Coordinates of C-alpha atoms and ligand atoms in Angstrom, one line a residue:
M383 CA 0.0 0.0 0.0
K384 CA 2.6 2.5 -1.1
L385 CA 0.0 5.2 -2.0
K386 CA -2.1 5.1 1.2
G387 CA -3.5 8.5 2.1
K388 CA -2.7 10.0 -1.3
N389 CA -5.5 11.7 -3.3
I390 CA -4.9 11.2 -7.0
L391 CA -6.9 12.9 -9.7
L392 CA -6.7 11.0 -12.9
G393 CA -7.4 13.1 -16.1
I394 CA -8.4 11.0 -19.1
T395 CA -8.3 12.6 -22.6
G396 CA -9.6 11.1 -25.8
G397 CA -7.0 8.7 -27.2
I398 CA -7.2 4.9 -27.7
A399 CA -4.9 4.4 -24.7
A400 CA -7.8 5.6 -22.6
Y401 CA -8.8 1.9 -22.2
K402 CA -5.7 1.4 -20.1
A403 CA -6.9 4.0 -17.6
A404 CA -9.1 1.3 -16.1
I405 CA -6.0 -0.8 -15.2
L406 CA -4.3 2.3 -13.9
V407 CA -7.2 3.2 -11.6
R408 CA -7.2 -0.4 -10.3
L409 CA -3.4 -0.3 -9.6
L410 CA -3.6 3.0 -7.9
V411 CA -6.6 1.9 -5.7
K412 CA -4.7 -1.4 -4.9
E413 CA -1.8 0.8 -3.6
G414 CA -4.2 2.5 -1.3
A415 CA -4.8 5.8 -3.2
Q416 CA -8.1 7.6 -3.3
V417 CA -8.8 8.1 -7.0
K418 CA -11.1 10.6 -8.7
V419 CA -11.5 10.7 -12.4
V420 CA -12.0 13.7 -14.7
M421 CA -12.4 13.0 -18.4
T422 CA -13.1 14.8 -21.6
K423 CA -16.2 14.1 -23.6
L424 CA -14.2 12.3 -26.3
A425 CA -12.5 10.1 -23.7
K426 CA -16.0 8.7 -22.9
E427 CA -16.0 7.2 -26.4
F428 CA -13.0 5.1 -25.5
I429 CA -13.9 4.0 -22.0
T430 CA -17.2 4.3 -20.1
P431 CA -17.6 6.4 -17.0
L432 CA -19.4 3.4 -15.4
T433 CA -16.3 1.3 -15.6
L434 CA -14.1 4.0 -14.1
A435 CA -16.7 4.9 -11.4
T436 CA -16.9 1.3 -10.4
L437 CA -13.2 0.9 -10.1
S438 CA -12.5 4.3 -8.5
K439 CA -15.6 4.1 -6.2
N440 CA -16.2 7.8 -7.0
P441 CA -18.5 9.5 -9.5
I442 CA -16.8 10.6 -12.8
L443 CA -16.4 14.2 -13.6
V444 CA -17.0 15.4 -17.2
E445 CA -19.2 18.5 -17.3
F446 CA -18.9 21.8 -15.5
F447 CA -22.3 21.1 -14.0
D448 CA -24.7 18.2 -13.7
P449 CA -27.5 19.0 -16.3
E450 CA -30.1 17.1 -14.2
N451 CA -29.8 19.1 -11.0
G452 CA -27.5 22.0 -11.8
Q453 CA -24.9 20.9 -9.3
W454 CA -21.6 22.6 -10.0
N455 CA -18.4 20.6 -10.5
S456 CA -15.9 23.0 -9.1
H457 CA -12.5 22.7 -10.8
V458 CA -11.0 24.6 -8.0
D459 CA -12.2 22.2 -5.3
I460 CA -11.1 19.2 -7.3
G461 CA -7.7 20.7 -7.8
L462 CA -7.4 21.5 -4.1
W463 CA -8.4 17.9 -3.2
S464 CA -5.6 16.4 -5.3
D465 CA -2.1 15.5 -4.2
L466 CA -1.2 14.7 -7.8
Y467 CA -3.0 15.4 -11.1
M468 CA -2.1 12.5 -13.4
I469 CA -3.2 13.0 -17.0
A470 CA -3.1 9.6 -18.8
P471 CA -3.5 9.4 -21.6
A472 CA -2.5 13.0 -22.6
T473 CA -3.3 13.6 -26.3
A474 CA -1.4 16.0 -28.4
N475 CA -4.5 18.2 -28.6
S476 CA -5.0 18.4 -24.8
M477 CA -1.3 19.0 -24.2
G478 CA -1.3 21.8 -26.8
K479 CA -4.2 23.4 -25.0
M480 CA -2.5 23.0 -21.6
A481 CA 0.7 24.5 -22.9
H482 CA -1.2 27.6 -24.1
G483 CA -3.7 28.1 -21.3
I484 CA -6.8 27.0 -23.3
A485 CA -9.5 25.8 -20.9
D486 CA -12.6 24.6 -22.8
N487 CA -13.5 21.6 -20.6
L488 CA -13.4 20.6 -17.0
L489 CA -10.2 18.6 -17.3
L490 CA -8.4 21.7 -18.6
T491 CA -9.9 24.2 -16.2
T492 CA -8.8 21.8 -13.4
Y493 CA -5.3 21.8 -15.0
L494 CA -5.1 25.5 -14.9
S495 CA -6.3 25.9 -11.3
A496 CA -4.6 22.8 -9.8
R497 CA -2.0 23.7 -7.2
C498 CA -0.7 20.1 -7.0
P499 CA 2.1 18.7 -9.1
V500 CA 1.0 17.4 -12.6
M501 CA 2.2 14.4 -14.4
L502 CA 1.4 13.6 -18.1
A503 CA 1.6 10.4 -20.0
P504 CA 1.5 11.3 -23.6
T505 CA 0.0 9.1 -26.3
M506 CA -0.2 9.6 -30.0
D507 CA 1.0 8.4 -33.4
L508 CA 4.7 8.5 -34.0
D509 CA 4.5 11.4 -36.6
M510 CA 2.3 13.4 -34.3
Y511 CA 4.7 12.8 -31.5
Q512 CA 7.7 13.9 -33.5
H513 CA 6.0 17.1 -34.9
P514 CA 7.9 20.1 -33.8
A515 CA 4.6 21.7 -32.5
N516 CA 4.0 18.7 -30.2
L517 CA 7.7 18.5 -29.1
K518 CA 7.6 22.2 -28.3
N519 CA 4.4 21.9 -26.3
I520 CA 6.0 19.1 -24.3
E521 CA 9.0 21.4 -23.6
I522 CA 6.6 24.2 -22.5
L523 CA 4.8 21.8 -20.2
K524 CA 8.1 20.7 -18.7
S525 CA 9.1 24.3 -18.2
Y526 CA 5.9 24.7 -16.1
G527 CA 7.3 21.9 -13.9
N528 CA 5.0 19.2 -15.2
I529 CA 6.5 15.7 -15.2
I530 CA 6.3 13.7 -18.4
V531 CA 6.1 9.9 -18.2
E532 CA 7.7 9.2 -21.6
P533 CA 5.8 7.2 -24.1
E534 CA 7.2 3.9 -25.2
S535 CA 8.3 2.9 -28.7
G536 CA 6.5 0.0 -30.3
E537 CA 3.5 -0.9 -32.4
L538 CA 0.8 1.7 -32.3
A539 CA -2.9 1.4 -32.7
S540 CA -2.5 2.7 -36.2
G541 CA -0.4 -0.2 -37.1
L542 CA 2.7 2.0 -37.5
V543 CA 5.7 1.4 -35.3
G544 CA 7.5 4.1 -33.4
K545 CA 7.5 6.3 -30.3
G546 CA 4.1 7.3 -29.0
R547 CA 2.5 4.4 -27.1
M548 CA 1.4 5.5 -23.7
A549 CA 3.6 4.1 -20.9
E550 CA 2.0 0.9 -19.4
P551 CA -0.2 1.5 -16.3
E552 CA 2.4 -0.5 -14.2
V553 CA 5.1 2.0 -15.3
I554 CA 2.9 5.0 -14.6
T555 CA 2.0 3.6 -11.1
E556 CA 5.7 3.0 -10.4
R557 CA 6.5 6.6 -11.4
I558 CA 3.7 7.9 -9.1
I559 CA 5.1 5.8 -6.2
E560 CA 8.6 7.1 -6.8
F561 CA 7.2 10.6 -7.0
F562 CA 5.7 10.2 -3.5
S563 CA 8.7 8.4 -2.0
S564 CA 10.2 11.7 -0.8
K565 CA 13.8 10.5 -1.2
K566 CA 15.2 9.8 -4.6
K567 CA 17.2 6.7 -3.8
L568 CA 20.2 7.4 -6.1
K569 CA 20.5 11.2 -5.4
S570 CA 24.2 12.1 -5.3
K571 CA 25.2 8.9 -7.1
K572 CA 26.9 8.9 -10.4
I573 CA 26.4 5.8 -12.6
L574 CA 28.1 4.9 -15.9
V575 CA 26.0 3.0 -18.5
T576 CA 27.2 1.5 -21.7
A577 CA 24.5 0.9 -24.3
G578 CA 23.9 -0.1 -27.9
P579 CA 26.1 -1.9 -30.4
T580 CA 29.6 -1.1 -31.5
F581 CA 30.5 -0.8 -35.2
E582 CA 34.0 -2.0 -36.2
P583 CA 34.9 -0.5 -39.6
I584 CA 36.2 -2.6 -42.4
D585 CA 36.5 0.2 -44.9
P586 CA 34.9 3.6 -45.2
V587 CA 31.5 2.2 -46.1
R588 CA 31.3 -1.2 -44.3
F589 CA 31.5 -2.3 -40.7
I590 CA 31.0 -5.3 -38.4
G591 CA 28.1 -4.7 -36.1
N592 CA 25.2 -6.4 -34.3
Y593 CA 21.4 -6.1 -33.9
S594 CA 21.5 -4.3 -30.5
S595 CA 19.0 -1.4 -30.5
G596 CA 20.2 0.1 -27.3
K597 CA 16.7 0.2 -25.9
M598 CA 17.5 -1.7 -22.7
G599 CA 20.5 0.5 -21.9
Y600 CA 18.6 3.8 -22.6
A601 CA 15.7 2.6 -20.4
I602 CA 18.2 1.9 -17.6
A603 CA 19.8 5.3 -18.0
E604 CA 16.3 7.0 -17.8
E605 CA 15.4 5.0 -14.7
L606 CA 18.6 5.8 -13.0
A607 CA 18.0 9.5 -13.7
T608 CA 14.4 9.2 -12.5
Q609 CA 15.9 7.9 -9.2
G610 CA 18.1 11.0 -9.0
A611 CA 21.4 9.6 -10.3
E612 CA 23.7 11.6 -12.5
V613 CA 24.2 9.3 -15.5
L614 CA 27.0 9.0 -18.0
L615 CA 25.6 7.1 -21.0
V616 CA 28.3 5.8 -23.3
S617 CA 26.3 4.9 -26.3
G618 CA 27.2 3.1 -29.5
P619 CA 25.3 4.0 -32.7
T620 CA 21.5 4.0 -32.1
H621 CA 18.6 6.2 -33.1
L622 CA 17.5 6.8 -29.6
E623 CA 17.5 10.1 -27.7
V624 CA 17.6 10.7 -23.9
S625 CA 15.0 12.9 -22.2
N626 CA 16.2 13.4 -18.7
P627 CA 18.7 16.3 -18.2
L628 CA 20.6 14.2 -15.6
I629 CA 21.8 12.0 -18.4
K630 CA 25.0 13.1 -20.2
K631 CA 25.6 11.1 -23.4
I632 CA 29.0 10.3 -24.9
K633 CA 28.5 9.0 -28.5
V634 CA 31.0 6.3 -29.6
Q635 CA 31.4 4.1 -32.6
T636 CA 33.9 1.4 -31.9
A637 CA 34.6 -0.9 -29.0
Q638 CA 38.0 0.9 -28.5
E639 CA 36.2 4.3 -28.2
M640 CA 33.7 2.8 -25.8
Y641 CA 36.5 1.3 -23.8
D642 CA 38.3 4.7 -23.6
A643 CA 35.2 6.6 -22.6
A644 CA 34.3 4.0 -19.9
V645 CA 37.7 3.5 -18.4
N646 CA 38.5 7.2 -18.4
N647 CA 35.3 8.1 -16.6
F648 CA 34.8 5.2 -14.2
S649 CA 37.0 6.4 -11.3
D650 CA 34.6 9.1 -10.2
C651 CA 31.4 7.0 -10.7
D652 CA 29.7 5.0 -7.9
G653 CA 28.9 2.2 -10.3
A654 CA 28.5 1.0 -13.9
I655 CA 25.9 -1.0 -15.8
M656 CA 27.3 -2.6 -18.9
S657 CA 24.4 -3.2 -21.2
A658 CA 26.2 -2.6 -24.5
A659 CA 26.6 -5.4 -27.0
V660 CA 30.2 -4.8 -27.6
A661 CA 31.7 -6.4 -30.8
D662 CA 34.1 -9.1 -29.6
F663 CA 36.3 -8.8 -32.7
K664 CA 37.5 -6.1 -35.0
P665 CA 39.2 -6.3 -38.4
V666 CA 43.0 -6.2 -38.1
T667 CA 43.2 -3.9 -41.2
Q668 CA 40.9 -1.0 -41.8
Y669 CA 41.1 0.0 -45.4
D670 CA 41.2 3.7 -46.3
Q671 CA 39.5 3.2 -49.6
K672 CA 36.4 1.2 -50.4
I673 CA 37.3 -2.5 -51.1
K674 CA 36.5 -3.2 -54.7
R675 CA 34.8 -6.3 -55.9
G676 CA 37.4 -9.0 -56.9
K677 CA 37.3 -12.4 -58.4
D678 CA 39.0 -14.1 -55.4
D679 CA 37.6 -14.7 -51.9
L680 CA 38.1 -11.8 -49.5
K681 CA 39.5 -12.8 -46.2
I682 CA 39.1 -10.3 -43.3
I683 CA 41.3 -11.2 -40.4
L684 CA 39.8 -10.3 -37.0
E685 CA 41.5 -9.6 -33.7
P686 CA 39.8 -9.5 -30.3
N687 CA 38.5 -6.2 -28.8
K688 CA 39.3 -5.3 -25.2
D689 CA 36.8 -6.4 -22.6
I690 CA 35.4 -3.2 -21.2
A691 CA 33.5 -4.8 -18.3
A692 CA 36.5 -6.9 -17.3
E693 CA 38.7 -3.9 -17.3
L694 CA 36.3 -2.0 -15.0
G695 CA 36.1 -5.1 -12.8
N696 CA 39.9 -4.9 -12.6
I697 CA 40.1 -1.3 -11.6
K698 CA 37.0 -1.3 -9.5
K699 CA 37.3 0.0 -5.9
E700 CA 35.6 -1.6 -2.9
N701 CA 32.6 0.8 -2.9
Q702 CA 31.9 0.7 -6.6
I703 CA 29.2 -1.6 -8.0
L704 CA 29.6 -3.2 -11.4
V705 CA 26.7 -4.8 -13.2
G706 CA 27.0 -6.9 -16.4
F707 CA 24.7 -8.4 -18.9
A708 CA 24.8 -11.9 -20.3
L709 CA 23.1 -12.7 -23.5
E710 CA 23.3 -16.4 -23.9
T711 CA 21.9 -19.0 -26.3
N712 CA 23.0 -22.1 -24.4
N713 CA 24.2 -23.1 -20.9
E714 CA 22.8 -19.8 -19.8
L715 CA 23.2 -20.0 -16.0
E716 CA 26.7 -21.6 -16.1
N717 CA 27.9 -19.0 -18.6
A718 CA 26.4 -16.1 -16.7
K719 CA 28.1 -17.3 -13.4
K720 CA 31.4 -17.5 -15.2
K721 CA 31.1 -13.9 -16.4
I722 CA 30.4 -12.7 -12.8
Q723 CA 33.8 -14.3 -11.9
N724 CA 35.8 -13.3 -14.9
K725 CA 34.6 -9.7 -14.9
N726 CA 34.5 -9.2 -11.1
L727 CA 30.8 -8.2 -11.3
D728 CA 28.5 -7.6 -8.4
F729 CA 25.6 -9.0 -10.3
I730 CA 24.7 -10.0 -13.8
V731 CA 21.5 -9.6 -15.8
L732 CA 20.9 -12.8 -17.8
N733 CA 18.7 -12.7 -20.9
S734 CA 18.3 -15.7 -23.0
L735 CA 17.8 -15.5 -26.7
K736 CA 15.7 -18.6 -26.3
E737 CA 12.9 -16.6 -24.6
E738 CA 10.1 -15.4 -26.8
G739 CA 9.9 -11.6 -26.7
A740 CA 13.3 -11.2 -25.1
G741 CA 16.5 -9.8 -26.7
F742 CA 17.7 -7.3 -29.1
E743 CA 14.9 -5.7 -31.2
H744 CA 12.0 -6.4 -28.9
D745 CA 10.3 -3.8 -26.6
T746 CA 10.0 -6.5 -24.0
N747 CA 12.6 -8.5 -22.1
K748 CA 12.7 -11.5 -19.7
I749 CA 15.6 -11.5 -17.3
S750 CA 17.1 -13.3 -14.3
I751 CA 19.4 -11.5 -11.9
I752 CA 22.3 -13.5 -10.5
D753 CA 24.6 -12.2 -7.8
K754 CA 28.0 -13.1 -6.6
I755 CA 26.7 -15.6 -4.1
D756 CA 24.5 -17.3 -6.6
N757 CA 21.2 -15.8 -5.5
I758 CA 18.9 -16.0 -8.6
T759 CA 15.8 -13.9 -9.1
N760 CA 13.7 -14.7 -12.2
F761 CA 11.4 -12.0 -13.5
E762 CA 8.4 -12.2 -15.8
L763 CA 8.4 -11.0 -19.5
K764 CA 8.0 -7.2 -19.1
S765 CA 8.5 -4.0 -21.1
K766 CA 12.1 -2.8 -21.1
Q767 CA 11.1 0.2 -19.0
E768 CA 9.7 -2.2 -16.3
V769 CA 12.8 -4.4 -16.6
A770 CA 15.0 -1.2 -16.1
I771 CA 13.1 -0.5 -12.9
D772 CA 13.8 -4.1 -11.6
I773 CA 17.5 -3.7 -12.5
V774 CA 17.9 -0.3 -10.9
N775 CA 16.1 -1.5 -7.7
E776 CA 18.6 -4.3 -7.5
L777 CA 21.5 -1.8 -7.9
I778 CA 19.9 0.4 -5.1
K779 CA 20.0 -2.6 -2.8
K780 CA 23.8 -3.0 -3.3
F781 CA 24.6 0.6 -2.1
Ligands
CTP640 N1 31.4 -6.6 -22.5 C1 32.2 -5.6 -22.5 N2 33.2 -5.5 -23.4 C2 33.4 -6.5 -24.3 C3 32.5 -7.6 -24.3 C4 31.5 -7.6 -23.4 O1 32.1 -4.7 -21.7 N3 34.4 -6.4 -25.2 C5 30.3 -6.7 -21.4 C6 28.9 -6.6 -22.0 O2 28.5 -5.3 -22.0 C7 28.1 -7.4 -20.9 C8 29.1 -8.5 -20.5 O3 30.4 -7.9 -20.8 O4 27.8 -6.7 -19.8 C9 29.0 -9.8 -21.1 O5 28.9 -9.7 -22.6 P1 28.8 -10.9 -23.5 O6 28.8 -10.5 -24.9 O7 27.6 -11.8 -23.0 O8 30.0 -11.8 -23.1 P2 31.5 -11.9 -23.6 O9 32.4 -11.5 -22.5 O10 31.6 -11.1 -24.9 O11 31.6 -13.4 -23.9 P3 31.0 -14.4 -25.0 O12 30.7 -13.5 -26.2 O13 32.1 -15.4 -25.2 O14 29.7 -15.0 -24.4

């Protein structure tokens, strides 16, 4: 019951993700919160007030007054009642209005008059999300002190794939819990994270790489920052961006560059999470000119790259925590345990490529965490954001 005694006003705007609001209300009530719901007229097309009233055990607020008896729904009173105004889903339209002070429904007048903190969970199609007008509105809302629960990337209701899917109700609930847990657990800690693939050049137009998307590492960096940590994200080539200002990103291309960035910065960090899929080998020769087609076979001789995690394990001080990943296709547990030893890790996150929905290009992951003394915790298949919360919680326990 982590939200006992908290009054949460849930604002629901008209997007398809509104159906998830029912789960969100249930989760919040389960954690002991009092929940009231204010919704727009359009939101009622996606989820019925009856469902939400039943789950929240409170009448749903839509209109400025009840047309039957003229009773006034005071947006000022609702705002004063709330400890937090959580707007989920927040559509581009409603966010645009909030950013510019337009108040043409109860949800919006409540937004303008609320004195409590406001959190928003945006939802929309990827192109709408990326439109400069929307991105600018989000920046404006952030400048008002509103907290954005970032949307996830994945398949959208339109069938398109990209960023814009509302964060899962579980993630939003976790954010709300964190928000109320007065102390950010990693405040004043600095954590290094490696993420993404590395590219090892063969010639100016070709490289050896791998399928890592970087999503897991970026989710970890965001979660660390949410917990108050200063994060140094050493990232191989990805298309991902970071949103939390506590994250400083160093872009690298090759394993050697990642090694240099990690080793040079580790000494003033409290810990490191090595989520990058580092290429184990690089071509001995990198050609200055593009290799031309020839009649004979082309042999590329490879030599090993340095092991970044092992080097950090080597220079690690007593009070620094080092976390590795193991992506295995066979003998998972045995191989993972060997890596804890060989790289002097405090714990390792094992994900098996055998698991459906886990691994490189998915938005979900299924992990086990194994520590130095062979404690094993198995987790369910979850979104990478939720997996990041589990990994960061494990790290917090080690400090
Ligand atoms: N790692 C690293 N530098 C490397 C190789 C791996 O920092 N050159 C890190 C990874 O980021 C991960 C852990 O070491 O946290 C294990 O990576 P993995 O590829 O599973 O293991 P390897 O040591 O490369 O061993 P193998 O490929 O033989 O399984």
